[in-house]
């Protein structure tokens, strides 16, 4: 694998003290996050859309592959072939309340991936990417489901983005205030932000069906 930010456009220029250079940290963030945002120019205007995603660190693209899927009717997705796209992921960990408005901040982990996208054509890779997406939501679930049908694969487009060019920043800790503001005695600190998931709610037809282990594990991990 290459360094995390191998090009000027993915090299952190502002806030370098928050830059992360370890690819393992990037993969950990992508594993934790459930929603990414993809930005692309569709011709007459840019769009930024929230998407479910999956990552294959050993995928066919340089330094691994990030997969995004959607309907074949989605113009932004099918027109992305050969286009440079930007995918961002952010996890919010805390609200930083400082003694002045200027120094208020947030604790976060954020990543930006930039690369030339390709529309996945190989049926096996497409099925693999869709199974990875399901497992990203609920690890181990894809193996409990029936295989994708040809109709489902034909109706779904999958976009692959190389993980080669990426940058990551992290902010952690309390407020950084000017000494005179600290001496003024105003409260400062961090309000933690945590992701919480409630108990699984079965579909009406599953009222008497036992909860599968993959769902129990996922709810327990995120709860």
mmCIF file of N, CA, C and O in Angstrom, residues 4-5 10-22 25-26 29 89-93 106-112 166-172:
data_model
loop_
_atom_site.group_PDB
_atom_site.id
_atom_site.type_symbol
_atom_site.label_atom_id
_atom_site.label_comp_id
_atom_site.label_asym_id
_atom_site.label_seq_id
_atom_site.Cartn_x
_atom_site.Cartn_y
_atom_site.Cartn_z
ATOM 1 N N UNK A 4 -1.011 7.324 2.785
ATOM 2 C CA UNK A 4 -2.439 7.625 2.767
ATOM 3 C C UNK A 4 -2.775 8.787 1.828
ATOM 4 O O UNK A 4 -3.794 8.747 1.150
ATOM 5 N N UNK A 5 -1.941 9.811 1.788
ATOM 6 C CA UNK A 5 -2.220 10.988 0.953
ATOM 7 C C UNK A 5 -1.108 11.154 -0.075
ATOM 8 O O UNK A 5 -0.181 11.949 0.121
ATOM 9 N N UNK A 10 -4.936 15.403 -2.034
ATOM 10 C CA UNK A 10 -5.365 14.705 -0.818
ATOM 11 C C UNK A 10 -4.406 14.947 0.341
ATOM 12 O O UNK A 10 -4.500 14.268 1.366
ATOM 13 N N UNK A 11 -3.524 15.904 0.196
ATOM 14 C CA UNK A 11 -2.606 16.241 1.280
ATOM 15 C C UNK A 11 -3.216 17.356 2.120
ATOM 16 O O UNK A 11 -3.604 18.401 1.587
ATOM 17 N N UNK A 12 -3.323 17.132 3.411
ATOM 18 C CA UNK A 12 -3.930 18.119 4.308
ATOM 19 C C UNK A 12 -3.025 19.344 4.384
ATOM 20 O O UNK A 12 -1.842 19.242 4.753
ATOM 21 N N UNK A 13 -3.562 20.516 4.037
ATOM 22 C CA UNK A 13 -2.785 21.750 4.068
ATOM 23 C C UNK A 13 -3.128 22.613 5.277
ATOM 24 O O UNK A 13 -2.275 23.317 5.808
ATOM 25 N N UNK A 14 -4.366 22.555 5.710
ATOM 26 C CA UNK A 14 -4.803 23.345 6.857
ATOM 27 C C UNK A 14 -5.148 22.402 8.005
ATOM 28 O O UNK A 14 -5.826 21.409 7.817
ATOM 29 N N UNK A 15 -4.683 22.740 9.199
ATOM 30 C CA UNK A 15 -4.914 21.857 10.339
ATOM 31 C C UNK A 15 -4.101 20.583 10.241
ATOM 32 O O UNK A 15 -4.598 19.487 10.502
ATOM 33 N N UNK A 16 -2.824 20.714 9.871
ATOM 34 C CA UNK A 16 -1.992 19.527 9.669
ATOM 35 C C UNK A 16 -1.792 18.731 10.954
ATOM 36 O O UNK A 16 -1.506 17.534 10.894
ATOM 37 N N UNK A 17 -1.937 19.387 12.098
ATOM 38 C CA UNK A 17 -1.774 18.666 13.358
ATOM 39 C C UNK A 17 -2.894 17.659 13.573
ATOM 40 O O UNK A 17 -2.778 16.772 14.427
ATOM 41 N N UNK A 18 -3.961 17.762 12.803
ATOM 42 C CA UNK A 18 -5.077 16.812 12.909
ATOM 43 C C UNK A 18 -5.031 15.747 11.816
ATOM 44 O O UNK A 18 -5.899 14.869 11.777
ATOM 45 N N UNK A 19 -4.064 15.841 10.934
ATOM 46 C CA UNK A 19 -3.978 14.893 9.834
ATOM 47 C C UNK A 19 -3.548 13.518 10.333
ATOM 48 O O UNK A 19 -2.728 13.386 11.238
ATOM 49 N N UNK A 20 -4.121 12.482 9.737
ATOM 50 C CA UNK A 20 -3.791 11.088 10.038
ATOM 51 C C UNK A 20 -3.171 10.480 8.783
ATOM 52 O O UNK A 20 -3.679 10.671 7.676
ATOM 53 N N UNK A 21 -2.063 9.767 8.956
ATOM 54 C CA UNK A 21 -1.373 9.197 7.799
ATOM 55 C C UNK A 21 -1.421 7.675 7.753
ATOM 56 O O UNK A 21 -0.877 7.075 6.834
ATOM 57 N N UNK A 22 -2.071 7.058 8.712
ATOM 58 C CA UNK A 22 -2.123 5.602 8.807
ATOM 59 C C UNK A 22 -3.338 5.066 8.047
ATOM 60 O O UNK A 22 -4.479 5.405 8.374
ATOM 61 N N UNK A 25 -6.075 3.463 10.111
ATOM 62 C CA UNK A 25 -7.052 4.361 10.742
ATOM 63 C C UNK A 25 -8.172 4.698 9.773
ATOM 64 O O UNK A 25 -9.344 4.797 10.158
ATOM 65 N N UNK A 26 -7.834 4.881 8.496
ATOM 66 C CA UNK A 26 -8.860 5.134 7.485
ATOM 67 C C UNK A 26 -9.812 3.949 7.378
ATOM 68 O O UNK A 26 -11.034 4.113 7.363
ATOM 69 N N UNK A 29 -12.171 3.824 10.323
ATOM 70 C CA UNK A 29 -13.251 4.804 10.215
ATOM 71 C C UNK A 29 -14.307 4.329 9.227
ATOM 72 O O UNK A 29 -15.518 4.415 9.498
ATOM 73 N N UNK A 89 -16.641 10.782 4.480
ATOM 74 C CA UNK A 89 -17.244 10.097 5.618
ATOM 75 C C UNK A 89 -16.872 10.865 6.881
ATOM 76 O O UNK A 89 -15.701 11.227 7.056
ATOM 77 N N UNK A 90 -17.840 11.121 7.730
ATOM 78 C CA UNK A 90 -17.581 11.835 8.983
ATOM 79 C C UNK A 90 -18.317 11.170 10.126
ATOM 80 O O UNK A 90 -19.502 10.854 10.007
ATOM 81 N N UNK A 91 -17.617 10.957 11.205
ATOM 82 C CA UNK A 91 -18.222 10.495 12.453
ATOM 83 C C UNK A 91 -18.043 11.592 13.495
ATOM 84 O O UNK A 91 -16.913 12.026 13.776
ATOM 85 N N UNK A 92 -19.150 12.052 14.068
ATOM 86 C CA UNK A 92 -19.117 13.109 15.081
ATOM 87 C C UNK A 92 -18.999 12.478 16.457
ATOM 88 O O UNK A 92 -19.816 11.634 16.829
ATOM 89 N N UNK A 93 -17.984 12.885 17.215
ATOM 90 C CA UNK A 93 -17.722 12.293 18.533
ATOM 91 C C UNK A 93 -18.007 13.227 19.700
ATOM 92 O O UNK A 93 -18.110 12.770 20.841
ATOM 93 N N UNK A 106 -15.778 20.891 17.228
ATOM 94 C CA UNK A 106 -16.347 19.557 17.320
ATOM 95 C C UNK A 106 -15.229 18.531 17.314
ATOM 96 O O UNK A 106 -14.193 18.743 16.668
ATOM 97 N N UNK A 107 -15.419 17.452 18.040
ATOM 98 C CA UNK A 107 -14.527 16.308 17.939
ATOM 99 C C UNK A 107 -15.077 15.379 16.867
ATOM 100 O O UNK A 107 -16.268 15.049 16.864
ATOM 101 N N UNK A 108 -14.216 14.942 15.976
ATOM 102 C CA UNK A 108 -14.687 14.202 14.816
ATOM 103 C C UNK A 108 -13.574 13.327 14.247
ATOM 104 O O UNK A 108 -12.395 13.475 14.560
ATOM 105 N N UNK A 109 -13.979 12.396 13.385
ATOM 106 C CA UNK A 109 -13.085 11.632 12.511
ATOM 107 C C UNK A 109 -13.650 11.768 11.110
ATOM 108 O O UNK A 109 -14.809 11.446 10.878
ATOM 109 N N UNK A 110 -12.846 12.268 10.197
ATOM 110 C CA UNK A 110 -13.346 12.574 8.868
ATOM 111 C C UNK A 110 -12.355 12.111 7.807
ATOM 112 O O UNK A 110 -11.141 12.246 7.982
ATOM 113 N N UNK A 111 -12.880 11.581 6.716
ATOM 114 C CA UNK A 111 -12.035 11.103 5.619
ATOM 115 C C UNK A 111 -12.581 11.589 4.289
ATOM 116 O O UNK A 111 -13.796 11.743 4.110
ATOM 117 N N UNK A 112 -11.669 11.845 3.367
ATOM 118 C CA UNK A 112 -12.009 12.232 2.001
ATOM 119 C C UNK A 112 -11.289 11.279 1.055
ATOM 120 O O UNK A 112 -10.085 11.074 1.177
ATOM 121 N N UNK A 166 -6.507 9.426 -0.573
ATOM 122 C CA UNK A 166 -7.396 9.716 0.557
ATOM 123 C C UNK A 166 -6.676 10.599 1.566
ATOM 124 O O UNK A 166 -5.446 10.664 1.608
ATOM 125 N N UNK A 167 -7.464 11.278 2.364
ATOM 126 C CA UNK A 167 -6.920 12.033 3.494
ATOM 127 C C UNK A 167 -7.849 11.845 4.683
ATOM 128 O O UNK A 167 -9.037 11.543 4.513
ATOM 129 N N UNK A 168 -7.315 12.019 5.853
ATOM 130 C CA UNK A 168 -8.104 11.835 7.070
ATOM 131 C C UNK A 168 -7.660 12.828 8.120
ATOM 132 O O UNK A 168 -6.460 13.122 8.264
ATOM 133 N N UNK A 169 -8.637 13.366 8.845
ATOM 134 C CA UNK A 169 -8.348 14.281 9.954
ATOM 135 C C UNK A 169 -9.149 13.839 11.177
ATOM 136 O O UNK A 169 -10.264 13.319 11.050
ATOM 137 N N UNK A 170 -8.567 14.077 12.333
ATOM 138 C CA UNK A 170 -9.203 13.734 13.600
ATOM 139 C C UNK A 170 -9.025 14.889 14.564
ATOM 140 O O UNK A 170 -7.925 15.460 14.677
ATOM 141 N N UNK A 171 -10.101 15.249 15.257
ATOM 142 C CA UNK A 171 -9.993 16.191 16.365
ATOM 143 C C UNK A 171 -10.526 15.513 17.601
ATOM 144 O O UNK A 171 -11.605 14.928 17.596
ATOM 145 N N UNK A 172 -9.765 15.561 18.672
ATOM 146 C CA UNK A 172 -10.172 14.978 19.947
ATOM 147 C C UNK A 172 -9.720 15.907 21.068
ATOM 148 O O UNK A 172 -8.834 16.742 20.886
#
